[in-house]
PDB file of C-alpha atoms in Angstrom:
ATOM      1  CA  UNK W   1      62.485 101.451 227.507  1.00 91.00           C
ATOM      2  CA  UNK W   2      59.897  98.638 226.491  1.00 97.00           C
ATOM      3  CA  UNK W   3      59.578  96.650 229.497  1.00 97.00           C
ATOM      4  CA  UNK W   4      56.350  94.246 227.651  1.00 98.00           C
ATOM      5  CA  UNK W   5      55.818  92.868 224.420  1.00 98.00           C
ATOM      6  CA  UNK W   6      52.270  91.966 224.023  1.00 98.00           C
ATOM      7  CA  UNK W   7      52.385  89.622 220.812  1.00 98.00           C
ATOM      8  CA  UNK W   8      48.975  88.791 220.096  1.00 98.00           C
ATOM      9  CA  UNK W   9      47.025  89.054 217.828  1.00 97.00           C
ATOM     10  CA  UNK W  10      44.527  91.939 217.052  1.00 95.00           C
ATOM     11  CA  UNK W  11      40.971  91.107 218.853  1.00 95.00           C
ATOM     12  CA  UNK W  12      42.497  88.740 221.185  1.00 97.00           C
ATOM     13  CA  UNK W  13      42.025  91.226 223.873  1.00 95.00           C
ATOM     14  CA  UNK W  14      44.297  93.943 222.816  1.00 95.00           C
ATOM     15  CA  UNK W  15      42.278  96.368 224.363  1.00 94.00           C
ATOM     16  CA  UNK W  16      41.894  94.886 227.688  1.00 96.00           C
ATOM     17  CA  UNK W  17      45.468  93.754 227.902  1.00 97.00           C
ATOM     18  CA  UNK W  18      46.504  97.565 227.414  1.00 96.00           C
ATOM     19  CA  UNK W  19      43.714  98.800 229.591  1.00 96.00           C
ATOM     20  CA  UNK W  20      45.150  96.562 232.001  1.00 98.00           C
ATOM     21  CA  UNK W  21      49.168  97.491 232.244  1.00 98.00           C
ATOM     22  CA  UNK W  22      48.037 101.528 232.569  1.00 97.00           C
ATOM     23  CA  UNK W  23      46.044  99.983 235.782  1.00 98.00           C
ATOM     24  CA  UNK W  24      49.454  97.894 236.758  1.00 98.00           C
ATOM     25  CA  UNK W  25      51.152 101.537 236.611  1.00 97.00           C
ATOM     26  CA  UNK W  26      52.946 100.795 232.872  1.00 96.00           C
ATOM     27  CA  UNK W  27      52.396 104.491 232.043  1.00 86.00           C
ATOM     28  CA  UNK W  28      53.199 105.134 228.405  1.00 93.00           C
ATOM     29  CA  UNK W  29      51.500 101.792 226.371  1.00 96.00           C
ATOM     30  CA  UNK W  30      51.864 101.654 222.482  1.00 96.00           C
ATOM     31  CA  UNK W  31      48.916 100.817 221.229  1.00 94.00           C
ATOM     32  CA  UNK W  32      47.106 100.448 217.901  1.00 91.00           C
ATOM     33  CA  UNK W  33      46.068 103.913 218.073  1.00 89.00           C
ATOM     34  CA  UNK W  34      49.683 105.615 219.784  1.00 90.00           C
ATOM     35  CA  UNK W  35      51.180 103.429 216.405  1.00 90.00           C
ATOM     36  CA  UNK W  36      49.343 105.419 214.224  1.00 87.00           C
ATOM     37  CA  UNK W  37      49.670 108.748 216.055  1.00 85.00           C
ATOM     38  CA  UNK W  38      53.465 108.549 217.033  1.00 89.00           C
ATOM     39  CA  UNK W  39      54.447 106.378 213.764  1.00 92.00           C
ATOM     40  CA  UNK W  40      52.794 106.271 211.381  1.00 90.00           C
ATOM     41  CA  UNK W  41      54.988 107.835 208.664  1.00 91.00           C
ATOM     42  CA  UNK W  42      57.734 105.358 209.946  1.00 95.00           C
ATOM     43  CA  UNK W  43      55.894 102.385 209.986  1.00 96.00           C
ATOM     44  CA  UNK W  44      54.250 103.313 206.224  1.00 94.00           C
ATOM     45  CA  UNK W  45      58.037 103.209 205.576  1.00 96.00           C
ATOM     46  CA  UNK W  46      58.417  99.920 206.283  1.00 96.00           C
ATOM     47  CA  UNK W  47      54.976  98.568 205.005  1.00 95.00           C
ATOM     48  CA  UNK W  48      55.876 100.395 201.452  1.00 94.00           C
ATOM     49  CA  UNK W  49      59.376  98.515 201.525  1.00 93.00           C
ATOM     50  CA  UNK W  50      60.950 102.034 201.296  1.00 94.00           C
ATOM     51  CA  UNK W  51      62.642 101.065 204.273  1.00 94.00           C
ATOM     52  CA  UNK W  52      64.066  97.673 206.121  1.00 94.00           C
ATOM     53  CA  UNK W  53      65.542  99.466 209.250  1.00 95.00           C
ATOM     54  CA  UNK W  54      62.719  98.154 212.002  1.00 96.00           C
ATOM     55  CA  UNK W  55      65.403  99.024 214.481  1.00 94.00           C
ATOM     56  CA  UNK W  56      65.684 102.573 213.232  1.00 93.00           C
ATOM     57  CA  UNK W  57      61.890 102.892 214.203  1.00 93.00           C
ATOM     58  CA  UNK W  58      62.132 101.074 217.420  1.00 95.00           C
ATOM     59  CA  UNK W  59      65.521 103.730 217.918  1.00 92.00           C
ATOM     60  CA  UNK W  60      63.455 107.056 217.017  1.00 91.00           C
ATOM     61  CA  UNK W  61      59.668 106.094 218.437  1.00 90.00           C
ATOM     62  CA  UNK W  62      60.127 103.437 221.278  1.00 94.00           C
ATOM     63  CA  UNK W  63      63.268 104.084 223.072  1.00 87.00           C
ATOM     64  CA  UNK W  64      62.410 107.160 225.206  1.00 83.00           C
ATOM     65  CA  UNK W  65      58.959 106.983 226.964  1.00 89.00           C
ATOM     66  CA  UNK W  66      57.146 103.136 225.781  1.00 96.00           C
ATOM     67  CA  UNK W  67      57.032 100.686 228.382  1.00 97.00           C
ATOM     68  CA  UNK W  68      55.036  98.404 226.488  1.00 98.00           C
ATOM     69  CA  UNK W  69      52.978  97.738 223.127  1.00 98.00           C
ATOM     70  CA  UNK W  70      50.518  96.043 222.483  1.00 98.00           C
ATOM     71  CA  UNK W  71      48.473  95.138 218.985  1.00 97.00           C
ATOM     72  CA  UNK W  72      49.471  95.713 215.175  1.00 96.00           C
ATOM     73  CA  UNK W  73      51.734  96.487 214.175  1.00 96.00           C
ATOM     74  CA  UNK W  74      53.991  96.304 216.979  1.00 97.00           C
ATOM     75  CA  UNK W  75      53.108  92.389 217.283  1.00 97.00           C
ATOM     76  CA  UNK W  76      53.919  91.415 214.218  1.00 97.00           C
ATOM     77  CA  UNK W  77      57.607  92.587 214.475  1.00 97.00           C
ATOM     78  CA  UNK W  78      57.474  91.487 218.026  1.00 98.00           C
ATOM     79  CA  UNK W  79      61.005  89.785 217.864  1.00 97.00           C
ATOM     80  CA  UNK W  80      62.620  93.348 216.492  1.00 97.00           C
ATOM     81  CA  UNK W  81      61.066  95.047 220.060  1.00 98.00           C
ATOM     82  CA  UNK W  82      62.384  91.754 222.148  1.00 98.00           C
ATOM     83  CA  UNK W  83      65.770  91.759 220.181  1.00 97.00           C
ATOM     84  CA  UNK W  84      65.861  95.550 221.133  1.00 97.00           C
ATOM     85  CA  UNK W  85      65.115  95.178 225.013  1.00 97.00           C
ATOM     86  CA  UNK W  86      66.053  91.499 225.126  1.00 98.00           C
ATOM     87  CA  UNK W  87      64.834  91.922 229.274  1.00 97.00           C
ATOM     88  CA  UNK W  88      61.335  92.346 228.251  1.00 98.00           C
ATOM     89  CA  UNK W  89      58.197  90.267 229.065  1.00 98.00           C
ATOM     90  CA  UNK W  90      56.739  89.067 226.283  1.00 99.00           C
ATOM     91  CA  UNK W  91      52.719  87.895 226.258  1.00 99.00           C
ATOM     92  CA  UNK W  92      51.217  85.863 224.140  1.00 99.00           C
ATOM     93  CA  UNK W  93      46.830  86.637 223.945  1.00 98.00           C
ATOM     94  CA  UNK W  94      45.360  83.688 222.845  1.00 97.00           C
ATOM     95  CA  UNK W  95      41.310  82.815 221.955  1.00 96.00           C
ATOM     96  CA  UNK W  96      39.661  79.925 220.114  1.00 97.00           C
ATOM     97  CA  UNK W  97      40.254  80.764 216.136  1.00 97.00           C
ATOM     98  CA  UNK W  98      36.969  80.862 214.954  1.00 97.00           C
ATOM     99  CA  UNK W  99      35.972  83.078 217.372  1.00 96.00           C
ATOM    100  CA  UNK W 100      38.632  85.389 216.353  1.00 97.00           C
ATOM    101  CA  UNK W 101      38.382  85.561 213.029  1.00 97.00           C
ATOM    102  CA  UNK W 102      34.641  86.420 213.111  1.00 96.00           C
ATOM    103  CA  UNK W 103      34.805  89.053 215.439  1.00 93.00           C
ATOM    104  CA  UNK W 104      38.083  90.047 213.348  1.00 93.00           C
ATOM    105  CA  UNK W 105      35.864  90.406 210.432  1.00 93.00           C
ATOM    106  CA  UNK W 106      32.834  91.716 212.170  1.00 91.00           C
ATOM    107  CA  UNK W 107      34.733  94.429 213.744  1.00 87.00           C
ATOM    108  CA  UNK W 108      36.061  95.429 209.614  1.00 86.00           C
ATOM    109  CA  UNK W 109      33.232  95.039 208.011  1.00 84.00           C
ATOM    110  CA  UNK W 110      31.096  97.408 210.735  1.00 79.00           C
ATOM    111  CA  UNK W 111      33.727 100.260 209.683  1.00 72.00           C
ATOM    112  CA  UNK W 112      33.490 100.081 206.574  1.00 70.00           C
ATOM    113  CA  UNK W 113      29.498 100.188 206.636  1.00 68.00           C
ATOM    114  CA  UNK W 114      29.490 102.748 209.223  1.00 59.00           C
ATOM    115  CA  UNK W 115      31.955 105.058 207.881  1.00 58.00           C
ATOM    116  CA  UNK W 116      31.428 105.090 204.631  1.00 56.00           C
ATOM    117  CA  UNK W 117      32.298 108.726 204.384  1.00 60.00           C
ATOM    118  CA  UNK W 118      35.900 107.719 205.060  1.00 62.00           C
ATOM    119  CA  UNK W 119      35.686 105.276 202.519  1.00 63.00           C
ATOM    120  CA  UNK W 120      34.025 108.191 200.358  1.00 64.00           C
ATOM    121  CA  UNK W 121      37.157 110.128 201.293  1.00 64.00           C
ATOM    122  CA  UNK W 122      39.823 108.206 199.677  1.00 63.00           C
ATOM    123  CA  UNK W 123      38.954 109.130 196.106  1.00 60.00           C
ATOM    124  CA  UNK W 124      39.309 113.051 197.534  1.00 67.00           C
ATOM    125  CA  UNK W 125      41.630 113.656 200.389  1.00 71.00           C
ATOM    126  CA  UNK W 126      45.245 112.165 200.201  1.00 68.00           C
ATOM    127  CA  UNK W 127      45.940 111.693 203.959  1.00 70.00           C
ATOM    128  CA  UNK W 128      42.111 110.015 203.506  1.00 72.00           C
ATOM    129  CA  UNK W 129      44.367 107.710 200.572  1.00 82.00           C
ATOM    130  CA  UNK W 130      47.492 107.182 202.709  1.00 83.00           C
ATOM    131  CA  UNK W 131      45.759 105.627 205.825  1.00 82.00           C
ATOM    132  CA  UNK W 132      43.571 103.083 203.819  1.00 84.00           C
ATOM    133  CA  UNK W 133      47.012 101.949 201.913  1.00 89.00           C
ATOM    134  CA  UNK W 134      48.918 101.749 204.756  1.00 91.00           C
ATOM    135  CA  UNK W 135      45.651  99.164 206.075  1.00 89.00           C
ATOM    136  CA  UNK W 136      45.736  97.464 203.172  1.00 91.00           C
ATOM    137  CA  UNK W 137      49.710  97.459 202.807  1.00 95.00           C
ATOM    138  CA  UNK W 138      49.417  95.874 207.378  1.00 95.00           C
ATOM    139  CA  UNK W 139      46.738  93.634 206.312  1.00 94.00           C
ATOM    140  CA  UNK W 140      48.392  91.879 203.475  1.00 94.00           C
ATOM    141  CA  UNK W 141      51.811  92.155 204.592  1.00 94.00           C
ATOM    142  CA  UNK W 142      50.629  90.392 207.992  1.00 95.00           C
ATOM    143  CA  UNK W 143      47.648  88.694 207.383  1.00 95.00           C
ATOM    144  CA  UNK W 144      47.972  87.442 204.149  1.00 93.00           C
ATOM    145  CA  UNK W 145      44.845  89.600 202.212  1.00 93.00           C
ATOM    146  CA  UNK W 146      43.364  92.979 202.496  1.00 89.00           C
ATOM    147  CA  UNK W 147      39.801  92.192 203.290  1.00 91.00           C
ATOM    148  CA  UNK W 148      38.790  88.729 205.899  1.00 94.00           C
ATOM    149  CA  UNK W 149      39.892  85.513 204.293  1.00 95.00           C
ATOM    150  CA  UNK W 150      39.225  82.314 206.783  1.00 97.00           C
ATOM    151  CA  UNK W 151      41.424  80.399 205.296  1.00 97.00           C
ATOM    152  CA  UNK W 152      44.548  82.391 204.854  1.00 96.00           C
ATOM    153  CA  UNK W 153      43.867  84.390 208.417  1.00 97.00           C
ATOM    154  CA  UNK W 154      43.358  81.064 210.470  1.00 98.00           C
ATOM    155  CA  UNK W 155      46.588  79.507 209.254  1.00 97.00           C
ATOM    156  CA  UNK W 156      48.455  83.095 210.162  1.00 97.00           C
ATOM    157  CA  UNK W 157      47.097  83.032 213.615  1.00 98.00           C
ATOM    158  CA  UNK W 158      48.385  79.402 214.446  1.00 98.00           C
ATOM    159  CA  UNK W 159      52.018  79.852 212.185  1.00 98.00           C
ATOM    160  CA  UNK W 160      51.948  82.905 214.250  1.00 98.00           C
ATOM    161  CA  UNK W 161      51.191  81.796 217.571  1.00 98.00           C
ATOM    162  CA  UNK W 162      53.506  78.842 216.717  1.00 98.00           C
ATOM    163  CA  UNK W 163      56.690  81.316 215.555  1.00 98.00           C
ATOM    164  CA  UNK W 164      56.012  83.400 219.413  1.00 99.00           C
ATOM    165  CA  UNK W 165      56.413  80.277 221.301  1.00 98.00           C
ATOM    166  CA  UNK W 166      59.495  79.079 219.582  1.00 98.00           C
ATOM    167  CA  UNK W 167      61.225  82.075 219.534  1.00 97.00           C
ATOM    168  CA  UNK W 168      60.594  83.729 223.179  1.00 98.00           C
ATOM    169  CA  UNK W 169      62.485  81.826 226.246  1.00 97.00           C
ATOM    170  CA  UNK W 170      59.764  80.155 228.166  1.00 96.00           C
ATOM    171  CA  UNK W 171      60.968  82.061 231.065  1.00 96.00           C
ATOM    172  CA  UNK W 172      59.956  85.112 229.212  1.00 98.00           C
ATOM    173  CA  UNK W 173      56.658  84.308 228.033  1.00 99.00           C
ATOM    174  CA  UNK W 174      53.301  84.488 229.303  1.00 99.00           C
ATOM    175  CA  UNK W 175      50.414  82.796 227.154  1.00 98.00           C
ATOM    176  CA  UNK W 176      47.265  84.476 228.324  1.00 98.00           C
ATOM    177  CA  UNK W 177      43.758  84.290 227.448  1.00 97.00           C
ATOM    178  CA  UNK W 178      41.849  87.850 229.346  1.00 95.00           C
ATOM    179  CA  UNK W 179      39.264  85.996 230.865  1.00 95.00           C
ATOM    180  CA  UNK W 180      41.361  84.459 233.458  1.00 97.00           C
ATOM    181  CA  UNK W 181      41.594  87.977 235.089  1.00 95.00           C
ATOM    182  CA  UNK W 182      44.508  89.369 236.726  1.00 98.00           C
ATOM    183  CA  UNK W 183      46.119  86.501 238.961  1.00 98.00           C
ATOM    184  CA  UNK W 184      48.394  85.112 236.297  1.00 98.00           C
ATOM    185  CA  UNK W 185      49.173  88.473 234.855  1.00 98.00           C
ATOM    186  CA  UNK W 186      50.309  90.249 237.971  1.00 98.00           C
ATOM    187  CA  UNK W 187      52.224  87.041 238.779  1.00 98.00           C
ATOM    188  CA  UNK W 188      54.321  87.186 235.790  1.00 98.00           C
ATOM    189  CA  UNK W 189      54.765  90.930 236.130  1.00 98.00           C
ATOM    190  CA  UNK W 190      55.337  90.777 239.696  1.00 98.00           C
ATOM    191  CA  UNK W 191      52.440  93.190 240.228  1.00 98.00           C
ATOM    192  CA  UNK W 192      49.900  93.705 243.098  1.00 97.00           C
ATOM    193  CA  UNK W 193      46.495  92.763 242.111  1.00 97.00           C
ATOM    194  CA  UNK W 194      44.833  95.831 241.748  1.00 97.00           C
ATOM    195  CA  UNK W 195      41.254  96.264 243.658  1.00 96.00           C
ATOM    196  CA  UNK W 196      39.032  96.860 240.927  1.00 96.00           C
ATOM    197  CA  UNK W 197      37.874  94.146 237.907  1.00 96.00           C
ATOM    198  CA  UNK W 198      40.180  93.358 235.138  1.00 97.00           C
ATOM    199  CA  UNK W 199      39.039  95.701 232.459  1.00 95.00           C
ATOM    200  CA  UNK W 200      37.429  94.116 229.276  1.00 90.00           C
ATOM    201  CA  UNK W 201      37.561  96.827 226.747  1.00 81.00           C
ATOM    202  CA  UNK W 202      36.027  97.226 222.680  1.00 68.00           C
ATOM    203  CA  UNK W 203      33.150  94.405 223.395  1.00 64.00           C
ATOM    204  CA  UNK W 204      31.268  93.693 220.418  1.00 57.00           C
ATOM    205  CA  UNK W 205      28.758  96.313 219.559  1.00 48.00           C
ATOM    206  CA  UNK W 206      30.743  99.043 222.018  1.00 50.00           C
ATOM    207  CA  UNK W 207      30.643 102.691 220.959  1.00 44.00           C
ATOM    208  CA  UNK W 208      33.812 103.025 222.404  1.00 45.00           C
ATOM    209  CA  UNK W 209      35.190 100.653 220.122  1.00 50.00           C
ATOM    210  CA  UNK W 210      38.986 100.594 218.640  1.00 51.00           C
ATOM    211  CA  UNK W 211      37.354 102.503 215.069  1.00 50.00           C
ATOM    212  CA  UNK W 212      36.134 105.745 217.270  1.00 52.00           C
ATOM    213  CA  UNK W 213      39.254 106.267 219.112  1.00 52.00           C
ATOM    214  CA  UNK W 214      40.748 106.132 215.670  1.00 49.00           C
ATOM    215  CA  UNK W 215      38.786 108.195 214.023  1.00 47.00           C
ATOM    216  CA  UNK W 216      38.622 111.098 217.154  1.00 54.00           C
ATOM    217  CA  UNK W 217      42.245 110.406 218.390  1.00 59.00           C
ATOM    218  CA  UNK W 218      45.058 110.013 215.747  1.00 64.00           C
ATOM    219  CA  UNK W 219      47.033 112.548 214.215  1.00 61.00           C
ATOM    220  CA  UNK W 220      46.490 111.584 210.360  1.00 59.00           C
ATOM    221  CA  UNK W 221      43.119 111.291 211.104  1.00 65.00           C
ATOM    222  CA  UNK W 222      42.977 114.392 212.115  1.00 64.00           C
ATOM    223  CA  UNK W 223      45.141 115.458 208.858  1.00 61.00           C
ATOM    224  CA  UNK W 224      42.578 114.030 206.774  1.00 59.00           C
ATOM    225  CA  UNK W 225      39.733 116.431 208.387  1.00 64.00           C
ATOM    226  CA  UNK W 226      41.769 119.409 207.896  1.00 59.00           C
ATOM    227  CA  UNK W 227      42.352 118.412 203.726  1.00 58.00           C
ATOM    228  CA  UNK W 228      38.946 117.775 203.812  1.00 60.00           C
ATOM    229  CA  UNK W 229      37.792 121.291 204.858  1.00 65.00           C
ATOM    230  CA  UNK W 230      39.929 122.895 202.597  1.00 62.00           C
ATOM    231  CA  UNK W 231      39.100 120.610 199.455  1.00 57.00           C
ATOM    232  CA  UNK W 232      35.378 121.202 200.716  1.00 59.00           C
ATOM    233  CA  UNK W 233      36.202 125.128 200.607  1.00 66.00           C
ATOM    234  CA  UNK W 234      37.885 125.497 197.848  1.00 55.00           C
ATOM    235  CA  UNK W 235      35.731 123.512 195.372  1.00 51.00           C
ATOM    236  CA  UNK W 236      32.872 126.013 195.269  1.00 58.00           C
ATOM    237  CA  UNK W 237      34.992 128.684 194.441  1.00 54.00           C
ATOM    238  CA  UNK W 238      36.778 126.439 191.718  1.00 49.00           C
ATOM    239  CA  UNK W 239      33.030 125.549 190.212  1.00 50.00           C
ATOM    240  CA  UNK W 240      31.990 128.871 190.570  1.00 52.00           C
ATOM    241  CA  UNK W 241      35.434 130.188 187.927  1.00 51.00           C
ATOM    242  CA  UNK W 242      34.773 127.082 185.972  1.00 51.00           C
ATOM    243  CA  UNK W 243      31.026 128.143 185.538  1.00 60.00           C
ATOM    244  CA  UNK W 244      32.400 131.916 184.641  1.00 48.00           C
ATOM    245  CA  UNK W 245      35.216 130.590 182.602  1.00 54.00           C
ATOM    246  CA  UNK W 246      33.240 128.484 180.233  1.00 57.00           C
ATOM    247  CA  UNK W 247      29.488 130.852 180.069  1.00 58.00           C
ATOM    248  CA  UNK W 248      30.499 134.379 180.558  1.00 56.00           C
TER     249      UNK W 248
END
């Protein structure tokens, strides 16, 4: 049962904010990463338009263990989870826009340059095709583009931000920035304040960030690897028939 809603927007301190409710004892937390590894095929149903039925995903991923999500694209259909499990707490992350948009687009852009081999990937592997369609499908569906546009994501993030407040009973909603620490977050949960520091997770220029734990963690990633090695296999043989085919 989904007990928080965490409707913010990516890199408005997703990380932290999930960090956070494991620490306040919310054991199973949806997050970017547990999207892609425990829905992915569902949610590239809904991003293709193959399918409409939100609730049928909510139904078959959500229903047994979550207690909370957090991030894309769970935030973006946050009204489906709070329609769902119309009891939950809902939390708005908030941050100055221009701040989030560039470290939005920083934190892109430094995947792409870094792991290029991914990129490389796409024109070889098909789980390597599937993932980088189902960002562009998110991105565009949510956002407005594929790649960082200022205009177009700055209005999203304030019709967005907007659309959360008018929708969620103000008795049910939280809007939190992460650096005020714990003290309004365990007071809308009804939570002890823990005895260590609020976490502040995927900094900019971490090597922990959100793109490692993708690439080490998820189960399509992990799909793509394994295609991969066999493509990577099997093409010698196949140039070495080829080469006997057409000289000998």
């Amino acid at each position: 049962m989904v007990k928080v809603i965490c409707a913010g927007a990516p890199k408005t301190g997703t990380k932290s904010l999930a960090r956070a409710l494991r620490i306040l004892g919310y054991n199973e937390v949806y997050d970017y990463e547990e999207g892609l590894e425990f829905a992915f095929d569902e949610w590239e149903e809904i991003l293709h338009n193959r399918s409409t039925d939100v609730n049928a995903v909510l139904e078959k991923v959500y229903s047994k263990d979550c207690e909370a999500v957090v991030d894309l694209p769970h935030s973006h259909f946050f009204e489906f989870f709070l329609k769902r499990w119309p009891d939950a707490k809902v939390i708005l992350m908030t941050r100055d826009e221009t701040s989030w948009f560039t470290s939005f687009a920083d934190m892109l852009n430094l995947a792409k340059n870094q792991h290029w081999m991914l990129n490389l990937l796409v024109y070889f592997v098909p789980a390597s095709r599937r993932i980088r369609v189902y960002h562009e499908k998110l991105f565009s569906t949510v956002l407005g583009s594929e790649a960082p546009n200022e205009l177009k994501w700055k209005m999203w993030y304030r019709r967005h931000n907007c659309y959360v407040k008018e929708t969620v009973p103000p008795n049910q909603l939280l809007v939190f920035n992460i650096s005020e620490g714990w003290d309004p977050l365990c007071a809308y949960l009804d939570k002890d304040i823990p005895d260590e520091p609020f976490p502040f997770e995927n900094k900019a220029g971490s090597k922990t960030s959100i793109v490692e734990r993708v690439i080490e963690d998820t189960a399509i990633v992990k799909r793509i690897k394994l295609e991969a090695t066999i493509i990577l296999s099997v093409a010698p043989i196949l140039f070495l028939v080829l080469i006997y085919y057409f000289f000998f």
